[in-house]
Coordinates of C-alpha atoms in Angstrom, one line a residue:
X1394 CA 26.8 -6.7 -35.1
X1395 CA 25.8 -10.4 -35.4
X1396 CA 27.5 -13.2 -34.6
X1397 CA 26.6 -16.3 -36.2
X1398 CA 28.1 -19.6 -35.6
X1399 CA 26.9 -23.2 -37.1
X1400 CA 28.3 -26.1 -35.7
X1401 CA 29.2 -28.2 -38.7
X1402 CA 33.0 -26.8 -39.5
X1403 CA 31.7 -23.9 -42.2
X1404 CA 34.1 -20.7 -42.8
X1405 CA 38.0 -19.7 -42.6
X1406 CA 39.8 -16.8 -41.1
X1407 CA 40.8 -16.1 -37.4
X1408 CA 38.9 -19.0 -35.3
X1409 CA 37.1 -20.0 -38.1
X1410 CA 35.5 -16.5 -38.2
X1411 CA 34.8 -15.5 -42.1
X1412 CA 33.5 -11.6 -42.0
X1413 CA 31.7 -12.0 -45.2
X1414 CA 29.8 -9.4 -47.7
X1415 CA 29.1 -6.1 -45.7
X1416 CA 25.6 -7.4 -45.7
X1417 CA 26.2 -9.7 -43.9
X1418 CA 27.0 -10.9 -40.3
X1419 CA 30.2 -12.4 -39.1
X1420 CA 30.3 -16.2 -39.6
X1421 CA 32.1 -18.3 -36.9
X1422 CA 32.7 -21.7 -37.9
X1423 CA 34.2 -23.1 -34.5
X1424 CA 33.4 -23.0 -30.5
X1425 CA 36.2 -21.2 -29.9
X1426 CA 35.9 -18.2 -32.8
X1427 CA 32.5 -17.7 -31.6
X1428 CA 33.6 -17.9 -27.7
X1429 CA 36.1 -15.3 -28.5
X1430 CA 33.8 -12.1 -28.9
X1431 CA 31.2 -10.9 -25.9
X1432 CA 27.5 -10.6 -26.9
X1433 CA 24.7 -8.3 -25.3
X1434 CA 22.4 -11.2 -26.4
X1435 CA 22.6 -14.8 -27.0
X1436 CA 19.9 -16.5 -29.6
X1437 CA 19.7 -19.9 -29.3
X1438 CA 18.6 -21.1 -33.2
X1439 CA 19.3 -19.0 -35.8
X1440 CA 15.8 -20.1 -37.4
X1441 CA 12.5 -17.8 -38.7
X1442 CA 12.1 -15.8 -35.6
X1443 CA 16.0 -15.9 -34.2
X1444 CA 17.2 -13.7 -37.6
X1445 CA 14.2 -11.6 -37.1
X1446 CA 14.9 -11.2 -33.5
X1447 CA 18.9 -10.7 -33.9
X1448 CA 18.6 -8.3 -37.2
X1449 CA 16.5 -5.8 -34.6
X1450 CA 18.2 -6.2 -32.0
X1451 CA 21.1 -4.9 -33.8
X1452 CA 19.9 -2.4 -35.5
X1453 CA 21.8 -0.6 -33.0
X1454 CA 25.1 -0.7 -33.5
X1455 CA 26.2 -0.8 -30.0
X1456 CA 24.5 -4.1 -29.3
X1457 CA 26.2 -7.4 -30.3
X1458 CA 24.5 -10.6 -30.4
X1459 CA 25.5 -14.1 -30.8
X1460 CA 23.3 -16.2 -32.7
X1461 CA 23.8 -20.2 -32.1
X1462 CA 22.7 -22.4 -35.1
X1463 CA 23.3 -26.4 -35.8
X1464 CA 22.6 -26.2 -39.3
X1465 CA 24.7 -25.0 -41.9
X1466 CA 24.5 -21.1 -43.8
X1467 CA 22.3 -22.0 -46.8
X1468 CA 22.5 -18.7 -48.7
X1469 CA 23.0 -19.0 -52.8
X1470 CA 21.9 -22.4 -52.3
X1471 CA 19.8 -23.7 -55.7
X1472 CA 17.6 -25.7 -53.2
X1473 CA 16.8 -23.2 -50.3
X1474 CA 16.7 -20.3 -53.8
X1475 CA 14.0 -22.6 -55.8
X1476 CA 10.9 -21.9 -54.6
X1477 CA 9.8 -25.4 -56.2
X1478 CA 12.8 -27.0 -55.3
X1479 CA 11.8 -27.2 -51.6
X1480 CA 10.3 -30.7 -51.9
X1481 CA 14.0 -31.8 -52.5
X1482 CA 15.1 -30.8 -48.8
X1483 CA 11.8 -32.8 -47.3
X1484 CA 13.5 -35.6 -45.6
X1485 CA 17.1 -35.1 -46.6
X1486 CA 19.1 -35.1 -43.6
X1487 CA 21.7 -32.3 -45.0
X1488 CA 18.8 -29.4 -44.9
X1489 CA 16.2 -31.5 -42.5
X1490 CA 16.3 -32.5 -38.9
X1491 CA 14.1 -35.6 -39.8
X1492 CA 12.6 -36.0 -36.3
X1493 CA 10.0 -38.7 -35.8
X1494 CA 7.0 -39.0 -34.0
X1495 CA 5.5 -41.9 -32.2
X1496 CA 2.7 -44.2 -33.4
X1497 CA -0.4 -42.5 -35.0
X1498 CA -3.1 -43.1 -36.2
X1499 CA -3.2 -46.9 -38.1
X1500 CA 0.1 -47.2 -36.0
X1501 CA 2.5 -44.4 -38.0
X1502 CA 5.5 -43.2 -37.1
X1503 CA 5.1 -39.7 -39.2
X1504 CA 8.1 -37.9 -40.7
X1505 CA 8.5 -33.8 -38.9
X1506 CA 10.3 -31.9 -41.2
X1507 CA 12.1 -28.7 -39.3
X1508 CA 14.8 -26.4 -41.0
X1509 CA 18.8 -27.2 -41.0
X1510 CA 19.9 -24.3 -41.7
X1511 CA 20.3 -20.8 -40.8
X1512 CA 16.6 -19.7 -41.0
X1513 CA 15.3 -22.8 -39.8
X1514 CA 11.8 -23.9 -41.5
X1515 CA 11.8 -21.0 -43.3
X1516 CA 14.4 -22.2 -45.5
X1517 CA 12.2 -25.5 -46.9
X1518 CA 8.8 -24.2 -46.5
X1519 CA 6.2 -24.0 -48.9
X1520 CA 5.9 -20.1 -49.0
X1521 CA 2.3 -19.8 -48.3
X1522 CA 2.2 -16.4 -46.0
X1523 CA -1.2 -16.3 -44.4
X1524 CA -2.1 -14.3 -41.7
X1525 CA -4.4 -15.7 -39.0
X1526 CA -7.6 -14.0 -38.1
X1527 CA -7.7 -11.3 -35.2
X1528 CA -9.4 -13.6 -32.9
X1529 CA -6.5 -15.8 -33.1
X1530 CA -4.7 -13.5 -31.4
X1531 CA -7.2 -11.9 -29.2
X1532 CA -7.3 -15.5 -28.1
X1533 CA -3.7 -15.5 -26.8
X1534 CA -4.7 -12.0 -24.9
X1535 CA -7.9 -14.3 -23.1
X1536 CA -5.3 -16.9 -21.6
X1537 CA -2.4 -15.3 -20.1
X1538 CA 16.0 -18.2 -27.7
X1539 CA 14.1 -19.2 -31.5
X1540 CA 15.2 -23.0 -31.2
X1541 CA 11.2 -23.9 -32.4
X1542 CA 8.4 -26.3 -30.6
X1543 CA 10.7 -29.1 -30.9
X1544 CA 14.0 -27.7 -29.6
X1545 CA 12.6 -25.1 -27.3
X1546 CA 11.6 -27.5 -24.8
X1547 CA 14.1 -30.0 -25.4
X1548 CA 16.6 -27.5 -24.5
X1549 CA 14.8 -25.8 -21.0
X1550 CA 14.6 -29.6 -19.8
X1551 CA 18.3 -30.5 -20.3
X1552 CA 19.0 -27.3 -18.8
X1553 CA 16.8 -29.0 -15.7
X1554 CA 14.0 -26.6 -16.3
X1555 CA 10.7 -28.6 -16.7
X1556 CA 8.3 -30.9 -15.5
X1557 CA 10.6 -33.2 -12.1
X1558 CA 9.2 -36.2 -13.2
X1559 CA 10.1 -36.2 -17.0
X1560 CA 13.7 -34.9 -16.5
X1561 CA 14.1 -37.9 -13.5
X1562 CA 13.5 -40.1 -16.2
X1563 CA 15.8 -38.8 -18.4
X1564 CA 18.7 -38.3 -15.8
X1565 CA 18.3 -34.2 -15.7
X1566 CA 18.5 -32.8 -12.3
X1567 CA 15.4 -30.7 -11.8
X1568 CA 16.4 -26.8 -11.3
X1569 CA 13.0 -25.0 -12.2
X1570 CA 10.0 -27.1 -11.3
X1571 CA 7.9 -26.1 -14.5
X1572 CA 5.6 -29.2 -15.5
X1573 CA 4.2 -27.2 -18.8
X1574 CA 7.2 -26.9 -20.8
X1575 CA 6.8 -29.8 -23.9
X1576 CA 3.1 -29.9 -23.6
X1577 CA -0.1 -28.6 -25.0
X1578 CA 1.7 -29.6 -28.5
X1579 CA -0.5 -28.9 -31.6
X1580 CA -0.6 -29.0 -35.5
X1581 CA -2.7 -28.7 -38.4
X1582 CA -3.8 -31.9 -39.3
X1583 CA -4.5 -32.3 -43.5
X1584 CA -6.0 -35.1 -45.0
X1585 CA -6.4 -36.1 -48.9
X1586 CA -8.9 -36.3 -52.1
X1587 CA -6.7 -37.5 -54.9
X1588 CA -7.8 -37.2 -58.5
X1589 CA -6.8 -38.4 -61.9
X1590 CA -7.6 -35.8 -64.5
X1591 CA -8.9 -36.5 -68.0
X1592 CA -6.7 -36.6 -70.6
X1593 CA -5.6 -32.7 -71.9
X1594 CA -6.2 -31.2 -68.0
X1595 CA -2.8 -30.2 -67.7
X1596 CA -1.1 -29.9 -63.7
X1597 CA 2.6 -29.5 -62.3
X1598 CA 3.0 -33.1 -63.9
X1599 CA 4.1 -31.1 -67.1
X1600 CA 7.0 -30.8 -65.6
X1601 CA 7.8 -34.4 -66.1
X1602 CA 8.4 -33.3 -69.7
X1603 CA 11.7 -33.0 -70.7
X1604 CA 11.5 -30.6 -72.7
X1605 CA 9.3 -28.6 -70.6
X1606 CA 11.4 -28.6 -67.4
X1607 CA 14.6 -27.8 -69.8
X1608 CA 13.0 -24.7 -70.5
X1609 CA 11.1 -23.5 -67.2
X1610 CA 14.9 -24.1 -65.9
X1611 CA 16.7 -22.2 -68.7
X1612 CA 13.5 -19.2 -67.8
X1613 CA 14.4 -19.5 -63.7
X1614 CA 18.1 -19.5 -64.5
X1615 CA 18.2 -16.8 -67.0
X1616 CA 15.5 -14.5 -66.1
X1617 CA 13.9 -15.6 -63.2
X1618 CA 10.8 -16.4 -64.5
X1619 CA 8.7 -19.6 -65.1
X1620 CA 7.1 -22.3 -63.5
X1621 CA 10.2 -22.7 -60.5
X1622 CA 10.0 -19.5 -59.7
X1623 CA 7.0 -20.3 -57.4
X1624 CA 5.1 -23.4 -55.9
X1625 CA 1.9 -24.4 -57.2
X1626 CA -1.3 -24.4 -55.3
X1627 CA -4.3 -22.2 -54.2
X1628 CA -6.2 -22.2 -50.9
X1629 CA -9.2 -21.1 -49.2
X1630 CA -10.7 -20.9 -45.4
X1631 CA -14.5 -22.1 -43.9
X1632 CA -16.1 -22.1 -40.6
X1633 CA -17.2 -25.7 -40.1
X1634 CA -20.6 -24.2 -39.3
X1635 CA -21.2 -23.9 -42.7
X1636 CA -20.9 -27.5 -43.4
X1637 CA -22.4 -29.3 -41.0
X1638 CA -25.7 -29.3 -39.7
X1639 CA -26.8 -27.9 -36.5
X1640 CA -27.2 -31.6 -35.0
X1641 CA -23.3 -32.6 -35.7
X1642 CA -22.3 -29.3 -34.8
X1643 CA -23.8 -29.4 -31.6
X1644 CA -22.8 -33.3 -31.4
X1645 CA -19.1 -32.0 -31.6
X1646 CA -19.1 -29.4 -29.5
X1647 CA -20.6 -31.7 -26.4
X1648 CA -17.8 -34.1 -26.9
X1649 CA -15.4 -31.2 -26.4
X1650 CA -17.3 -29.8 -23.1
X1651 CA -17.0 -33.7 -22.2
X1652 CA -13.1 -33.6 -22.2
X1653 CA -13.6 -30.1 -20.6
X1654 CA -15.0 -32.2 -17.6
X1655 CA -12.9 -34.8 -17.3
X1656 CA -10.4 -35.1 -14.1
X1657 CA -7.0 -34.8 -15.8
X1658 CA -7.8 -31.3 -18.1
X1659 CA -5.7 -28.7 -16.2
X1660 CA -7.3 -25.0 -16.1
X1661 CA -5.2 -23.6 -18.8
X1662 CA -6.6 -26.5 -21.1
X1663 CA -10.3 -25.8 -20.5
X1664 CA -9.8 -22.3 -21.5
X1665 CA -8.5 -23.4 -24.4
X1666 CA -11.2 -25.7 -25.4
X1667 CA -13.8 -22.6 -24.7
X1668 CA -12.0 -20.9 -27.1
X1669 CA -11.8 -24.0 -29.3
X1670 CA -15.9 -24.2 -29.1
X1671 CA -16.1 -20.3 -29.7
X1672 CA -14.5 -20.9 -33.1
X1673 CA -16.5 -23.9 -34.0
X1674 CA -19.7 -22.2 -33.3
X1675 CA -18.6 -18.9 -35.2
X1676 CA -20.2 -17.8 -38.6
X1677 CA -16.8 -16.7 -39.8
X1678 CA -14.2 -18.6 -38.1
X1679 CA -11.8 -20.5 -40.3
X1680 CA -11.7 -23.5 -39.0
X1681 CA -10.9 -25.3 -42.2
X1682 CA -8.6 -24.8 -45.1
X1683 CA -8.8 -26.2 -48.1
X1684 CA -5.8 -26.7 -50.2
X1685 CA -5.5 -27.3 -53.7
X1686 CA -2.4 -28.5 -55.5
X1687 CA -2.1 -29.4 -58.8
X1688 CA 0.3 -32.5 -58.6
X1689 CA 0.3 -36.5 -57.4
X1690 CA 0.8 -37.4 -53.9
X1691 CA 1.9 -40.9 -52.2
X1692 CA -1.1 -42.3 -50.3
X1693 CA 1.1 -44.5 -48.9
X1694 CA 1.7 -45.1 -45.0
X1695 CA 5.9 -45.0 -46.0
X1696 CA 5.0 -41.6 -48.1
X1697 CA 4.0 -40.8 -44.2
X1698 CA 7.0 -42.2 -42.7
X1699 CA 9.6 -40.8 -45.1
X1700 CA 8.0 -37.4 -46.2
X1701 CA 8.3 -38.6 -49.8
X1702 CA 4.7 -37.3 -50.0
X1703 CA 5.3 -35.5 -53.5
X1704 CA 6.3 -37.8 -56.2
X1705 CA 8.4 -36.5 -58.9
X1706 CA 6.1 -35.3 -62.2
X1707 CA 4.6 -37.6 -64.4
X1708 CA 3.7 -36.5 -68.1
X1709 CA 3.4 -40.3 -69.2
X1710 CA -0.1 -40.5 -67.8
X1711 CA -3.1 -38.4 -66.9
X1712 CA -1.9 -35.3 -64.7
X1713 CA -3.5 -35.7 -61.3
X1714 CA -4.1 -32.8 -58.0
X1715 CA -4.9 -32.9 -55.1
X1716 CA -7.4 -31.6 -52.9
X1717 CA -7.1 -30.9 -48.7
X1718 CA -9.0 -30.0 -46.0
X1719 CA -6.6 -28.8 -43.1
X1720 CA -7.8 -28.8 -39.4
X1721 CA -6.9 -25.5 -37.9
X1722 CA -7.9 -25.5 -34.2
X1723 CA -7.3 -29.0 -33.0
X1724 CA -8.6 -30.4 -29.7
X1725 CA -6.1 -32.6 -29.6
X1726 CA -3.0 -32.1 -27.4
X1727 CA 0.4 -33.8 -27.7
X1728 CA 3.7 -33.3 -26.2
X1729 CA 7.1 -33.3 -26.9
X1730 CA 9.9 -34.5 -24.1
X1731 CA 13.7 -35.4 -23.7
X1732 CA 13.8 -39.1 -22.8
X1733 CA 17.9 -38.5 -22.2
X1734 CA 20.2 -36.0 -21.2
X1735 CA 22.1 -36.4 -24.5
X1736 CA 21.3 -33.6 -26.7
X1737 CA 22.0 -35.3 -29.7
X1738 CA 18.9 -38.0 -28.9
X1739 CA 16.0 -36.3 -30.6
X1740 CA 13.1 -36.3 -28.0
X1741 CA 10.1 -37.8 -27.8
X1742 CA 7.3 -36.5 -29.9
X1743 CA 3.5 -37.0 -29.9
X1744 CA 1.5 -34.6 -32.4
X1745 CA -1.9 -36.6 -31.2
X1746 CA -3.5 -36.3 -34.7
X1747 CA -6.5 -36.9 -34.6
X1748 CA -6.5 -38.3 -31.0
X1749 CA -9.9 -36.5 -29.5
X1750 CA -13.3 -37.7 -32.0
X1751 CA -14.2 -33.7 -32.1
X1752 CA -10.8 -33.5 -34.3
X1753 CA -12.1 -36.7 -36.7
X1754 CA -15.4 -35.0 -37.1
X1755 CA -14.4 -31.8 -38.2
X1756 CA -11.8 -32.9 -40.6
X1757 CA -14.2 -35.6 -42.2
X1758 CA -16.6 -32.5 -43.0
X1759 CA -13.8 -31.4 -44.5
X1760 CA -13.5 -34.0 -46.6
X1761 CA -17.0 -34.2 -46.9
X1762 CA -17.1 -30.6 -48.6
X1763 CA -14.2 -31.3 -51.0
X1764 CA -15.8 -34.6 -51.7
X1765 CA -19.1 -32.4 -52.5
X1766 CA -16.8 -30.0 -54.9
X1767 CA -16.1 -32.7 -57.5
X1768 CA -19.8 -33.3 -58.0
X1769 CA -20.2 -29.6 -59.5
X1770 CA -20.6 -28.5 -63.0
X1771 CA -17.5 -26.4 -62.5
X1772 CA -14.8 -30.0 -61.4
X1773 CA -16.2 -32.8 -62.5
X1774 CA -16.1 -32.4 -66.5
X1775 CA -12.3 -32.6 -65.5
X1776 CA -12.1 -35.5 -63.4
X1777 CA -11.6 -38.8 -64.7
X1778 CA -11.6 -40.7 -61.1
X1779 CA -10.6 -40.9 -57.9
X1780 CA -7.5 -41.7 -56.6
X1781 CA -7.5 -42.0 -53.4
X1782 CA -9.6 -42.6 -50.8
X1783 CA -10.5 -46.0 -52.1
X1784 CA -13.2 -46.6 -53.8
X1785 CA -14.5 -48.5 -51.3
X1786 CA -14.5 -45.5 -48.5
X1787 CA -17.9 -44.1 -49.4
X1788 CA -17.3 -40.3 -48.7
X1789 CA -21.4 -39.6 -48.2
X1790 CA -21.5 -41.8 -45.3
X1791 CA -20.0 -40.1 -42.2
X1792 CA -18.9 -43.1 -41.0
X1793 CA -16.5 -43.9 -44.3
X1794 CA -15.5 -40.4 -44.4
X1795 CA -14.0 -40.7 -40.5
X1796 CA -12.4 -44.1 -41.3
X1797 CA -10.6 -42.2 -44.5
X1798 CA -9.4 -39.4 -42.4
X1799 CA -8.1 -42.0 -40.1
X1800 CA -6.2 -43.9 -43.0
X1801 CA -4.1 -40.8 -44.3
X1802 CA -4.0 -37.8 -42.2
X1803 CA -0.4 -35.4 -41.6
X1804 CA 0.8 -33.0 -39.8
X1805 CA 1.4 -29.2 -42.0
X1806 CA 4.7 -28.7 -40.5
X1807 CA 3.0 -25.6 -38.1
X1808 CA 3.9 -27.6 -34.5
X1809 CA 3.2 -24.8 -31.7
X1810 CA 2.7 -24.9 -28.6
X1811 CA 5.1 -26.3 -26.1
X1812 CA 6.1 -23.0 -24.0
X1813 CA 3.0 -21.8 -24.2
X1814 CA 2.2 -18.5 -23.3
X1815 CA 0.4 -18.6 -19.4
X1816 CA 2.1 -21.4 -18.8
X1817 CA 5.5 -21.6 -19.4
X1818 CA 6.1 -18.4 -20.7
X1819 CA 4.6 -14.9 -19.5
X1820 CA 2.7 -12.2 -22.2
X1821 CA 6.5 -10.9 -22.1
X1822 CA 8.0 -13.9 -23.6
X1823 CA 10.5 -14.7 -20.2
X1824 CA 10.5 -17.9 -18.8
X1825 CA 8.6 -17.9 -15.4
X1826 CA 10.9 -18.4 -12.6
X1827 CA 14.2 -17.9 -14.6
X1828 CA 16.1 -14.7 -14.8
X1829 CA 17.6 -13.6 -18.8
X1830 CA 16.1 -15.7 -20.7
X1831 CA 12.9 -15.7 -23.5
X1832 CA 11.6 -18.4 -25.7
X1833 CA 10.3 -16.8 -29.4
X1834 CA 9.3 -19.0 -31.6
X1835 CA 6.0 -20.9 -32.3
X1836 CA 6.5 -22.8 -28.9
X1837 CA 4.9 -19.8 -26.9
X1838 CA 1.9 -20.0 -29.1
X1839 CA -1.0 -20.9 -26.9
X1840 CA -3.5 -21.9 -29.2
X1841 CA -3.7 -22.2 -32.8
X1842 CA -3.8 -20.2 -35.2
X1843 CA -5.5 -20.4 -38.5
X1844 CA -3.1 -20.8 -41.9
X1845 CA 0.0 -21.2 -42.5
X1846 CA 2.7 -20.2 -38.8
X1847 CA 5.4 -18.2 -41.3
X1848 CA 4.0 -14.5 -40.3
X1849 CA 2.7 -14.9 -37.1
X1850 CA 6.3 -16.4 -36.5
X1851 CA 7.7 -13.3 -38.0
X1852 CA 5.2 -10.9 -35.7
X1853 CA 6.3 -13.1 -32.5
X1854 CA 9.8 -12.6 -33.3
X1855 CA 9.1 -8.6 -34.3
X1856 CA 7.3 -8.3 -30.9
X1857 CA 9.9 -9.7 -28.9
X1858 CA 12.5 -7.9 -30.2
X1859 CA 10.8 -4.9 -29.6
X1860 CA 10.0 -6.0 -26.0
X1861 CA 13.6 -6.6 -25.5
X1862 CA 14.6 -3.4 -26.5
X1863 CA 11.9 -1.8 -24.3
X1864 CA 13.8 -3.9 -20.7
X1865 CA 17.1 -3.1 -21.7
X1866 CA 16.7 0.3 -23.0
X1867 CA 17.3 0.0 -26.4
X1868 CA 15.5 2.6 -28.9
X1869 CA 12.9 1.4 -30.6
X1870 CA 11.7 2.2 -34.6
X1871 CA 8.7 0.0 -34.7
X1872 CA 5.7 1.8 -34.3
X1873 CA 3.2 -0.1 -36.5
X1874 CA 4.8 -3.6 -34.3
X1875 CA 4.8 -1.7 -30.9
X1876 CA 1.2 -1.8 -31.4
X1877 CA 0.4 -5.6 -31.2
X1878 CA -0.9 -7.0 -28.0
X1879 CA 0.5 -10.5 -26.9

């Protein structure tokens, strides 16, 4: 059985426990309902890998596990349901934990969307599932509680558990000397080509038509069909070999083995960055994605800030898309700390976009090729101009093209990497140093991985709980799973 308690006053019955459809688990609304019952397990976040991770675990019926979440129980919700609805939760507070970074690039703050509710991220994603390639994972066999990169370490240091300086600072008494935990954070940095169509090119701005989205909405509510049952967009992967030339490749590479030399790069870093190097001179590595969605997008720093990014549909004017190049192995570390020992203060968080040059290079080729895309027979009978960058940003000149990235770059919501694996965590998921407790989530990712986090979440969380089951002697029926290294 699973427990599952949110802390926001949900639910009826004995404690505030509601036991509701047999498909489900028991809902405890209140401290005390859920304090009430004894658990086998307890999973701190009831997000993308903590269901995964509780719904194994009790696939035994003798095991019981008590699954901690701050956000509410989402399920039936129109929002969370909508596929295209999910811009909607972006940013609002009741399905968004809105944390904030500090200063970026051009000096802005950007808006970090994680999952309120029970399935964390997964609950206002944008539903691409992409695999990563094998070497991503081989990768993580080179180096040697589901609360996510934010939480995860926010809650080891205000258990004391951490790096001593950082928790003196914050007024946490240090219990497990363990500087790694909130660093080596990462994300896949995008950047933008906006473009006006010409008049007749129709995009998602159809649905700015009345009488369009009355009947897409009438088709989704009636037979679940139509234009909200998915989200729009198409994407694609490139080693950044194939777009540069040999010179600016190796140009890129020697500022990387520069950082590799430098006096403050710990061990666990410069494997990283060999790793990093190995992908960037691969024929097949995907270093870069390129996105493609058919809608209009706010340039705009406050777009940044407030993750309005997607502007509601406009059929009054020429429909416009989008096109993206996303970074997927970033050089660039950041970190993400407590600066209190109030829980309720949202930590300190520092993506680093963009922060090492070998990061603006590759993502300006990027640009470069999508730039390069509009030119051909196939795009530009359909474009009437570009939006955005400026017009004054020449995009042939490398030097305009890393200035552009500079002025409008974001994160893709995939933040990894602050209980790394071989450094905060072991290839077993446990905590070094501490006795009964794991971190699964996209935290213990070491490095990157290419595409969209959802399934490698999913396999992390699939792994673990089969891990878990192997220590405490549960039975395990996941043979296919068993099979993956970490």
């Amino acid at each position: 059985m699973t427990a599952t308690t949110d802390t926001n006053g949900q639910g009826g019955g004995l404690y505030g426990i509601y036991n509701a459809t047999e498909s489900l688990p028991a809902l405890a609304a209140c401290a005390r309902g859920f304090l009430s019952e004894n658990y086998d397990f307890i999973v701190i976040g009831g997000g993308t890998a903590g269901l995964a991770v509780a719904a194994r675990l009790t696939e035994d019926p003798e095991v019981v596990v008590g699954v901690l979440e701050v956000g509410k129980s989402r399920l039936d919700d129109p929002l969370v349901d909508s596929p295209a609805a999910f811009v909607q939760m972006l940013g609002n507070p009741e399905y968004d934990h809105c944390f904030k970074s500090v200063p970026q690039q051009r000096g802005i703050e950007h808006h970090l969307s994680r999952g309120k509710a029970l399935g964390g991220s997964s609950a206002i994603n944008y539903m691409m599932y992409v695999r990563g390639s094998d070497a991503d994972y081989d990768d993580w066999a080179t180096l040697v509680g589901d609360s996510g990169t934010i939480n995860s370490p926010q809650i080891l240091e205000l258990s004391g558990i951490g790096d001593p300086e950082i928790l003196k600072q914050a007024g946490v008494e240090c219990k497990v000397e363990l500087p790694g935990v909130g660093r080596n954070l990462q994300d896949h940095a995008v950047t933008v080509l906006g473009l006006e169509l010409k008049p007749g090119n129709i995009t998602s701005d159809i649905m700015g038509d009345p009488d369009t989205m009355e009947a897409a909405t009438r088709a989704y509510v009636e037979h679940q069909r139509g234009p909200l049952t998915s989200v729009s967009g198409t994407q694609g992967f490139l080693p950044y070999k194939a777009v540069v030339s040999p010179d600016n490749l190796e140009k890129t590479v020697k500022s990387i083995r520069e950082k590799q030399s430098a006096s403050d790069t710990t061990p666990f870093y410069k494997q990283q960055l060999n790793q990093v190097i190995a992908h960037l001179e691969s024929d097949k590595s995907a270093n870069l994605q390129y996105i493609l969605i058919p809608a209009g997008a706010d340039y705009t720093a406050e777009g940044l800030r407030t993750q309005k990014v997607w502007p509601p549909p406009d059929n009054t004017r020429n429909h416009r898309m989008v096109l993206g190049p996303a970074l997927q192995y970033p050089v660039s570390r950041g970190s993400c700390h407590i600066k209190s020992a109030d829980p309720s203060v949202h930590p300190i968080i520092d993506p680093a976009y963009l922060k090492h040059p070998a990061d603006v290079a590759v993502l300006a080729a990027g640009l470069h090729f999508m730039h390069k895309t509009t030119k051909t027979k196939h795009l530009a009978p359909l474009i009437q101009s570009r939006t955005y960058p400026a017009a004054s940003r020449d995009l042939d000149k490398a030097a305009d093209r890393e200035e552009a990235v500079k002025d409008w770059v974001m994160g893709e919501y995939h933040l990894i990497g602050t209980c790394a694996m071989g450094e905060v965590v072991d290839s077993r998921l446990r905590v070094k140093d501490v006795q009964g407790l794991r971190v699964v989530d996209a935290s213990v990712f070491p490095n990157h991985v290419s595409g969209n986090i959802c399934s490698s979440v999913y396999t992390v969380a699939e792994k673990a709980a089969d891990l878990i089951k192997e220590d405490w002697g549960i039975a395990i029926d996941a043979p296919d799973i068993a099979k993956v290294k970490l």
